[in-house]
Tab-separated table of C-alpha atoms and ligand atoms in Angstrom:
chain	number	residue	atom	x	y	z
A	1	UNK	CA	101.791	115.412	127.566
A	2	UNK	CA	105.021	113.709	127.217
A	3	UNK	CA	106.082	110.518	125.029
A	4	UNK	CA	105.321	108.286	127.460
A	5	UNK	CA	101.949	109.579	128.832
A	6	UNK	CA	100.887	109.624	125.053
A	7	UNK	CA	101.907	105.972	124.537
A	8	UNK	CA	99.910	105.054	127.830
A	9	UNK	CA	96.983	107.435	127.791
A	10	UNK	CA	96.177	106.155	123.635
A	11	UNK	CA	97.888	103.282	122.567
A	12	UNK	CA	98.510	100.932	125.896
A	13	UNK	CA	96.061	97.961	127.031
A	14	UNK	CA	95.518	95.484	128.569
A	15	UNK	CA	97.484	92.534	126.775
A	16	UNK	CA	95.373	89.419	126.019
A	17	UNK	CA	96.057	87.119	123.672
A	18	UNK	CA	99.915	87.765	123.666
A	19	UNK	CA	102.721	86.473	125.732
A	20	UNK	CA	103.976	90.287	126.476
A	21	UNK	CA	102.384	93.132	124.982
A	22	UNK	CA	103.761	96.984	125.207
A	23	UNK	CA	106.280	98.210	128.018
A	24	UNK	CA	109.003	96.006	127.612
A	25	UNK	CA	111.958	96.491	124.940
A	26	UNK	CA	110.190	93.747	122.948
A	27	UNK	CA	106.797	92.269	122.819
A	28	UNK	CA	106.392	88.566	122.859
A	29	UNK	CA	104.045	86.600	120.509
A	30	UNK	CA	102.830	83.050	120.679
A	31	UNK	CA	102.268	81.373	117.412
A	32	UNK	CA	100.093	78.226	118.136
A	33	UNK	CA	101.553	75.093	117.331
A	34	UNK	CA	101.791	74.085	113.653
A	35	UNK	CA	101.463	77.564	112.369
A	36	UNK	CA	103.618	80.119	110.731
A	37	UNK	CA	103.618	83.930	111.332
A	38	UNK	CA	102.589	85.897	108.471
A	39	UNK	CA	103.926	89.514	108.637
A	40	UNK	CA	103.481	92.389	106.737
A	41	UNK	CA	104.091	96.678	106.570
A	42	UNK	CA	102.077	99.679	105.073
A	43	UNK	CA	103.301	102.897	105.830
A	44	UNK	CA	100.804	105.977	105.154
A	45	UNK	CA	102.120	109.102	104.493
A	46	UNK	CA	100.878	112.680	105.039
A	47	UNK	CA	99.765	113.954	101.692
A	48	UNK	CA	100.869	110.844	99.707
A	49	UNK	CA	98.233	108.216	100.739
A	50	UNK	CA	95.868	110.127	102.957
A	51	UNK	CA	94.593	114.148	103.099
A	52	UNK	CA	95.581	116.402	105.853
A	53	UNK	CA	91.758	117.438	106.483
A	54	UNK	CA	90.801	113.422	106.588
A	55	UNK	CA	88.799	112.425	109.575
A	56	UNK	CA	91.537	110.830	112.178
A	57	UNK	CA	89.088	108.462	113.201
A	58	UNK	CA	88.814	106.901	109.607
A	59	UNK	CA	92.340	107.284	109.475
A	60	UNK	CA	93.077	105.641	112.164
A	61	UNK	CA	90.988	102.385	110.797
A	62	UNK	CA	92.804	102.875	107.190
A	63	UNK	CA	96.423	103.027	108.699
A	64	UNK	CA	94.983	99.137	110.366
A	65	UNK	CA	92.541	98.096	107.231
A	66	UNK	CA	95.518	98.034	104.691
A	67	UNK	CA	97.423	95.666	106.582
A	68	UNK	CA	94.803	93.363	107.872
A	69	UNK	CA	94.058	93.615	103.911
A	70	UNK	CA	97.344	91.854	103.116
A	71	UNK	CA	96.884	89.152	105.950
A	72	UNK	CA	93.894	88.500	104.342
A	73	UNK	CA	95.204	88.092	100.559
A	74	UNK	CA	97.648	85.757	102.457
A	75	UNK	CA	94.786	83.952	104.220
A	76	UNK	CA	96.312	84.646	107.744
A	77	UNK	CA	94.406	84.809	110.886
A	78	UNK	CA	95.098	88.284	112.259
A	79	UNK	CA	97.000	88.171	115.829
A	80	UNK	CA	98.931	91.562	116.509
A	81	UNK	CA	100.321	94.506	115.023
A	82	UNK	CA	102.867	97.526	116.026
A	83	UNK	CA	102.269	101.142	115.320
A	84	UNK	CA	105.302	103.071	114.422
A	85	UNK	CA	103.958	106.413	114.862
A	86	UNK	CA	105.461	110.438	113.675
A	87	UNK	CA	103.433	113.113	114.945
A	88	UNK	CA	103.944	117.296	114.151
A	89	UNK	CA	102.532	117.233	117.905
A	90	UNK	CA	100.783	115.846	120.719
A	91	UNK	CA	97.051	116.904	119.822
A	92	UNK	CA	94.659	114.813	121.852
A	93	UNK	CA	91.774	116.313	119.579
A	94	UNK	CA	93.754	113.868	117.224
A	95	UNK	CA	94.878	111.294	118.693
A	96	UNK	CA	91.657	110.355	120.562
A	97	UNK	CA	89.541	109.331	117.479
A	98	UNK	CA	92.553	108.161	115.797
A	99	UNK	CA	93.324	105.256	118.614
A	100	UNK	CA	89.468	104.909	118.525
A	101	UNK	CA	89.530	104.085	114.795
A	102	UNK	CA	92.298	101.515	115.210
A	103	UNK	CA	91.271	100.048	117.977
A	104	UNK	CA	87.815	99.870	116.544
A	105	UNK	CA	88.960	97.585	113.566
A	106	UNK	CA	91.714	96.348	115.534
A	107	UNK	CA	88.879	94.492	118.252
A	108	UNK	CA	86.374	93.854	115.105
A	109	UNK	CA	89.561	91.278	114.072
A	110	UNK	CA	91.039	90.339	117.268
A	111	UNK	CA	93.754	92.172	116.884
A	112	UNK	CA	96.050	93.314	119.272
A	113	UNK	CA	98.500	96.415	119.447
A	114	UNK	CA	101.555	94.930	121.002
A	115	UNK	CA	104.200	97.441	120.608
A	116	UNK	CA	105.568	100.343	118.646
A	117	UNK	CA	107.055	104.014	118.352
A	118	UNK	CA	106.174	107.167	118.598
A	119	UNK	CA	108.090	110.096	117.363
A	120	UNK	CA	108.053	113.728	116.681
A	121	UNK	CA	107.868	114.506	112.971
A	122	UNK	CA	105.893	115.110	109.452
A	123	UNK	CA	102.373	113.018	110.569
A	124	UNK	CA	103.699	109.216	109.092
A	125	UNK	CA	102.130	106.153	110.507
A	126	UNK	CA	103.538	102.635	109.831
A	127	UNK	CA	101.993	99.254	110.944
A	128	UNK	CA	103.012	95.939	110.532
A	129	UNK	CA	100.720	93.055	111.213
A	130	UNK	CA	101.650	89.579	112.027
A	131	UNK	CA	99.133	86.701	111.402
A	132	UNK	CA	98.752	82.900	111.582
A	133	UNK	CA	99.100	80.411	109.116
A	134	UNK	CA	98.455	76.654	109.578
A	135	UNK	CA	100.762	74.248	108.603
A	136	UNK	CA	99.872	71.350	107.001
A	137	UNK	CA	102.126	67.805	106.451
A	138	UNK	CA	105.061	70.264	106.136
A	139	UNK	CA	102.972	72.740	103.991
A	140	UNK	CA	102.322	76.274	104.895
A	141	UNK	CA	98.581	76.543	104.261
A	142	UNK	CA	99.343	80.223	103.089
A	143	UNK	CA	97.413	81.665	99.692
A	144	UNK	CA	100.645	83.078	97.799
A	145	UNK	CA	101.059	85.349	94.078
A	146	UNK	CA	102.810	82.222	92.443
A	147	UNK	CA	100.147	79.854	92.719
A	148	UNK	CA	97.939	80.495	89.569
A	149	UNK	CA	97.066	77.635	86.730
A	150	UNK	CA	96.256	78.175	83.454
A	151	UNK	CA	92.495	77.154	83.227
A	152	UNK	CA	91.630	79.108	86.423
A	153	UNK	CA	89.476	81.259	86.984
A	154	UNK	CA	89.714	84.857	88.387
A	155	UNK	CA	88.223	86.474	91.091
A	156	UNK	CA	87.517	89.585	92.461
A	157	UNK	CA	86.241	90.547	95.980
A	158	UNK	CA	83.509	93.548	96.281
A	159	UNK	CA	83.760	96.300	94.259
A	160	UNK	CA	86.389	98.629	92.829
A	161	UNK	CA	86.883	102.125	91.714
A	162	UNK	CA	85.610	104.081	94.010
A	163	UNK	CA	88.238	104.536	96.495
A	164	UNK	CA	89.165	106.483	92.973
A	165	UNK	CA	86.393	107.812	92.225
A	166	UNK	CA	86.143	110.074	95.847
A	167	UNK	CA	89.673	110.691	95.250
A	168	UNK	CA	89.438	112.731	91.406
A	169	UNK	CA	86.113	114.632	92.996
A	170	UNK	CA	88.536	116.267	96.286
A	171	UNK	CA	91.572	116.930	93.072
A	172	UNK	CA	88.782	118.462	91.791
A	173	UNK	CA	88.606	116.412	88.453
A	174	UNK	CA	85.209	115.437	88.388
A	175	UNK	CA	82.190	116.187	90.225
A	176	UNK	CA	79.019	113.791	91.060
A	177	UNK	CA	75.967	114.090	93.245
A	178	UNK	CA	77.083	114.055	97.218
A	179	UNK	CA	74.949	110.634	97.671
A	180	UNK	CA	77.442	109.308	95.047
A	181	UNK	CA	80.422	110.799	96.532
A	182	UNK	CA	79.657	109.828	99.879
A	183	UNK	CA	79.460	106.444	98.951
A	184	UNK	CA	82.692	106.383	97.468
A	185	UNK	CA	84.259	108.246	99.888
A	186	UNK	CA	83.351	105.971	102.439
A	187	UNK	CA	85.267	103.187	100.574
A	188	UNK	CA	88.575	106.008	100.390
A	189	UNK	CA	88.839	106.313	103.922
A	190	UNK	CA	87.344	102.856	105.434
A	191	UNK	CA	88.328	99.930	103.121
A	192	UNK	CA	87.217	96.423	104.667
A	193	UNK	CA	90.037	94.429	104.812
A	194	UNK	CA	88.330	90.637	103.394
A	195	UNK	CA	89.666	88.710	105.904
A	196	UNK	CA	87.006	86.266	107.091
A	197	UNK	CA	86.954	86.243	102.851
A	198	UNK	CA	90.795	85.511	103.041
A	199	UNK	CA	90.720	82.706	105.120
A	200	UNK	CA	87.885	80.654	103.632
A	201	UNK	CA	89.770	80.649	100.646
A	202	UNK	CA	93.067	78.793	101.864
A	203	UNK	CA	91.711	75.723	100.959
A	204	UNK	CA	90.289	76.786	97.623
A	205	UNK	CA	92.303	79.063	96.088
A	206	UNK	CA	95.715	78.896	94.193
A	207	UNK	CA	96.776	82.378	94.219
A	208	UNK	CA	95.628	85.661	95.378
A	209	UNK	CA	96.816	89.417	96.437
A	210	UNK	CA	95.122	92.073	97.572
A	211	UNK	CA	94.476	94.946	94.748
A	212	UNK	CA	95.908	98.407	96.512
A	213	UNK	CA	97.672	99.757	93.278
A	214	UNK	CA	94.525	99.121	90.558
A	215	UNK	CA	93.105	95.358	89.393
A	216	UNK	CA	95.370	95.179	86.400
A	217	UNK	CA	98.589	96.161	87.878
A	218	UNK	CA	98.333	93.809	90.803
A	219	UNK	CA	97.120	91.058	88.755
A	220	UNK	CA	100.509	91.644	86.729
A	221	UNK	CA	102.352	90.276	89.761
A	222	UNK	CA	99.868	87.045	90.278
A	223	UNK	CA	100.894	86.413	85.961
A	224	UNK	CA	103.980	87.393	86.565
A	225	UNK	CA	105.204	85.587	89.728
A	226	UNK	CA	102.705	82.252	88.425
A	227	UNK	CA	104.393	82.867	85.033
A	228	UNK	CA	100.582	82.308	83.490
A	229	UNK	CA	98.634	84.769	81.484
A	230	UNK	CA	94.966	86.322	81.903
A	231	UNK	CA	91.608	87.210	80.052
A	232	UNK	CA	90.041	90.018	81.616
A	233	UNK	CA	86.296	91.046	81.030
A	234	UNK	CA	86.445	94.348	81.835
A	235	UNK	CA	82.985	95.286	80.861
A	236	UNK	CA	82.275	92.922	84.130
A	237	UNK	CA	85.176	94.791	86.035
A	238	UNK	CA	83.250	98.014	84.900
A	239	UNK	CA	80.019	96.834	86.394
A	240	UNK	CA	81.755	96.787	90.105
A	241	UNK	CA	82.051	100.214	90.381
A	242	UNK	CA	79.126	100.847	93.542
A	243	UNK	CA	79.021	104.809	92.846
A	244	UNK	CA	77.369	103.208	89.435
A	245	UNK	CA	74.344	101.885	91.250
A	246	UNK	CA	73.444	104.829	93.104
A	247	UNK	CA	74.135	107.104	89.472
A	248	UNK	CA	70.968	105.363	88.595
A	249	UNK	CA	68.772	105.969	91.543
A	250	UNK	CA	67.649	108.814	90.692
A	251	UNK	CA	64.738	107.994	88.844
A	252	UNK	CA	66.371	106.013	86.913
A	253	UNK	CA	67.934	108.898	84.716
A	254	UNK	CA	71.460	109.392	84.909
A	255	UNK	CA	72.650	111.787	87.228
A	256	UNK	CA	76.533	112.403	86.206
A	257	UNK	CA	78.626	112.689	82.875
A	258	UNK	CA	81.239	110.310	83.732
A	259	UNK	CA	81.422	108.062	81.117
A	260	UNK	CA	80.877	104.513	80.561
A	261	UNK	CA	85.430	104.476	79.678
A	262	UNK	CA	85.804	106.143	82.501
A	263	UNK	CA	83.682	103.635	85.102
A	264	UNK	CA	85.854	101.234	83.405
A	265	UNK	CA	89.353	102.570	83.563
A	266	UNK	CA	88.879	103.432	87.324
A	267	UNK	CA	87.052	100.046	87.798
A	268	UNK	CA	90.706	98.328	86.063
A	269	UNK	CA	93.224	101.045	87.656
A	270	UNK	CA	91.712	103.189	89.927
A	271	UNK	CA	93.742	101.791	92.700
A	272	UNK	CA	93.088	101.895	96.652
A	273	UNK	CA	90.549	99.268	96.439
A	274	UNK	CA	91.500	96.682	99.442
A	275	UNK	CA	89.603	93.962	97.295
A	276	UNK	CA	90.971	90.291	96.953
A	277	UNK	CA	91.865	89.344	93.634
A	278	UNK	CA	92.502	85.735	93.325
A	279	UNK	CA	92.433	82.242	91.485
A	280	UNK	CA	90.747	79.001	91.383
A	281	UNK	CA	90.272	76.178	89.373
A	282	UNK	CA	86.385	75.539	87.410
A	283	UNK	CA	85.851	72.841	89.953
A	284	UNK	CA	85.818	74.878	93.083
A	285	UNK	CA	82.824	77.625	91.163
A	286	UNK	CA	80.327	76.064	93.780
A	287	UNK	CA	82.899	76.114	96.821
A	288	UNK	CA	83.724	79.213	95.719
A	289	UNK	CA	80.374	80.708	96.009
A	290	UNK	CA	79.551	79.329	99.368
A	291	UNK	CA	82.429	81.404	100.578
A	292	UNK	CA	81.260	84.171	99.678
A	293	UNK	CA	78.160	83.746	101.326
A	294	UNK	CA	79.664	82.841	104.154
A	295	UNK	CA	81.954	85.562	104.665
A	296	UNK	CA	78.732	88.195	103.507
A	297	UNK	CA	81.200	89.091	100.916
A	298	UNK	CA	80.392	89.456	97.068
A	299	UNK	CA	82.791	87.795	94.565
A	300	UNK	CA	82.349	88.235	90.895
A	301	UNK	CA	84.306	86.184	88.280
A	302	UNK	CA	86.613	88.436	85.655
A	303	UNK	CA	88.279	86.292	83.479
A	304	UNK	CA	90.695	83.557	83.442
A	305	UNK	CA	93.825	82.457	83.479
A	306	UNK	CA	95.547	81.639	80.411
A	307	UNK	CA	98.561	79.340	79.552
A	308	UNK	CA	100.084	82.085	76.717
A	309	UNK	CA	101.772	84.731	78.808
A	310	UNK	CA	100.283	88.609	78.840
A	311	UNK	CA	97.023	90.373	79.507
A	312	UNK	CA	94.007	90.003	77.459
A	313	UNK	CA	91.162	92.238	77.893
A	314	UNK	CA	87.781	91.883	76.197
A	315	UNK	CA	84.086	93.460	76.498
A	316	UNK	CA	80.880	91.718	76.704
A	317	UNK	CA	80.878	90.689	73.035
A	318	UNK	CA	84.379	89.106	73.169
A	319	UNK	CA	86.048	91.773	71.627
A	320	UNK	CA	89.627	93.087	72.695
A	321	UNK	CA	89.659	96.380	74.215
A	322	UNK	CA	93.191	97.959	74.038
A	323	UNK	CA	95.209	97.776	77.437
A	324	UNK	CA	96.219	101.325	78.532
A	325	UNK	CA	96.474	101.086	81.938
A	326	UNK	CA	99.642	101.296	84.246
A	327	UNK	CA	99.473	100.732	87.980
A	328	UNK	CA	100.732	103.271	90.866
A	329	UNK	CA	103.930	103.116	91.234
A	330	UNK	CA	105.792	105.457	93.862
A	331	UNK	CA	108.461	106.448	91.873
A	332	UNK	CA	107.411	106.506	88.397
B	1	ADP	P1	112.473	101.644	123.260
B	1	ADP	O1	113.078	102.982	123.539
B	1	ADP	O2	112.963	100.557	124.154
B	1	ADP	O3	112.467	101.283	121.820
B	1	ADP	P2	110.101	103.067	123.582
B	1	ADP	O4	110.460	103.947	124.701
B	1	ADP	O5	110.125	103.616	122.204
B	1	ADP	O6	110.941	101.759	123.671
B	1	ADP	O7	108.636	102.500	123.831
B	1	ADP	C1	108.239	102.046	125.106
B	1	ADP	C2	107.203	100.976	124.952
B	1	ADP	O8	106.060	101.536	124.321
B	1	ADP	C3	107.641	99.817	124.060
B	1	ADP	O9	107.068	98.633	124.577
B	1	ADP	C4	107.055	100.159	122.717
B	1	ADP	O10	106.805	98.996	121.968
B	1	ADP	C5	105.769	100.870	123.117
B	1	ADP	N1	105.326	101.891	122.137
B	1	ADP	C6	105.973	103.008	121.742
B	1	ADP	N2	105.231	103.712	120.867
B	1	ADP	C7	104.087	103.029	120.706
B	1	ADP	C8	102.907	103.219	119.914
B	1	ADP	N3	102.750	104.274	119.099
B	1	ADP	N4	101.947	102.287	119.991
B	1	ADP	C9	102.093	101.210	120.776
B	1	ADP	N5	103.142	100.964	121.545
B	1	ADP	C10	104.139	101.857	121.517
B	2	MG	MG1	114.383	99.745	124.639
């Protein structure tokens, strides 16, 4: 199978809601009127941000999840995405469930694959996603870092920590029930990007992002970029762990060591989470809420935003717990 019978057999269809989709030099992409595109890139790397033995079906939905999960911390309306693609070879035992996987979340969001490239090469797959923003009197409607007030409150979508969590039991680090691990390894390789979630909150939030490097480190760039400060309960954050809840099913006796710290530091840092972390003001509790219902996704309040610059963490009693946590950073 050549280049081009790869392209067509997995990755070309027919176009719909595009102008001109793959087989020309360039696609073509119709913004409605009074919108802005929203664009955005996530590359995944072999060995970096995904195992060689993972499932290329769930792969193929991660490599499409991450950036429909930035659309959706922008509060764009996914339209279309290209798939820059390096493969060690043409394996169709791969690349079957991996176009399955993408197209699977790609059609969940109306999403359409609209161009690309496919290369020979150490397995790397890049997407960018473009999206729709309204608008508005000259305003782009679009949720942005910078947009936090002191007095806010915080946000965060679902749970967190147990991308992490599935991640230190294949290193080999720690090692839990398999009902526990399966549960968190299902939020590893399929994160739900919160994008019905994303777009309710246009008109509600001030700020948001979407936490892929760990809750604390990605709220730095909301603080820093809104030049505000935070209070973080992280005894709360702590509680969002889901691998927590099913620690306690069995018969209500704990079924692993890890620690209560160590819920909490993964819950704060663990990282790969593809929740939405975001801002408000105390009026909009109530608007905020319905949202969530809406979308069927849970939000749970964390703290606040502060005028004084900096992080502030405190537990359940109001006490400050020391901040030890750095975010992933590539080349730290
Ligand atoms: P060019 O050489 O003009 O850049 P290519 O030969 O690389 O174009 O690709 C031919 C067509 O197939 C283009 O429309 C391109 O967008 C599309 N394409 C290539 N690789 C992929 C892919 N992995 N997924 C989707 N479309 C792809
Ligand atoms: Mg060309």
């Amino acid at each position: 199978m050549g280049e081009f019978e790869l392209i067509k057999r997995y990755f070309t269809r027919q176009a719909r809601n595009t102008a001109l989709g793959i087989g020309d030099d360039c696609a073509l992409l119709q913004p409605a009127t009074g919108t802005q595109l929203a664009i955005s890139c996530d590359m995944l790397v072999e060995g970096r941000h995904f195992l060689s033995t993972v499932d290329p079906f769930k792969l193929g939905h991660k490599a499409l999840a991450v950036n429909l999960s930035d659309l959706a911390a922008c509060g764009a309306k996914p339209l279309a995405f290209t798939l820059a693609l390096a493969l060690p070879r043409a394996d169709e035992a791969w690349l079957a469930p991996f176009s399955q996987g993408l197209f699977a979340l790609a059609d969940a969001h109306g999403c359409e694959l609209i161009g690309g490239d496919t290369t020979q090469g150490p397995l790397n797959i890049c997407i960018t996603v473009f999206g729709e923003v309204p608008v508005v009197n000259g305003r782009s409607q679009a949720l942005l870092r910078s947009g936090a007030q002191a007095g806010d409150d915080l946000y965060v979508s679902g749970t967190l920590g147990d991308a992490r969590l599935a991640l230190e039991v294949f290193r080999g680090s720690v090692s839990v029930p398999t009902a526990l691990f399966e549960a968190a390894r299902l939020r590893m390789e399929q994160p739900t990007p919160r994008v019905a979630l994303g777009l309710a909150l246009r008109s509600i939030a001030t700020a948001a992002i979407d936490v892929s490097d760990g809750l604390l480190g990605d709220l730095g760039h909301i603080l820093q970029q809104s030049g505000v400060g935070a209070t973080v309960n992280a005894d709360t954050a702590a509680t969002l762990v889901a691998a927590r809840a099913c620690q306690t099913k069995t018969d209500g006796r704990l079924t692993t060591a890890i620690s209560p710290a160590q819920w909490r530091d993964w819950a704060l840092a663990g990282g790969d989470d593809y929740e939405l972390l975001f801002t408000a003001p105390v009026s909009k509790r109530q608007a905020v809420a319905m949202v969530a219902l809406a979308s069927q996704t849970p939000v749970t309040r964390i703290g606040q935003i502060d005028l004084e610059r900096g992080l502030r963490l405190v537990d359940d009693q109001g006490q400050a717990v020391p901040n030890i946590y750095t975010s992933f950073d590539h080349f730290a």
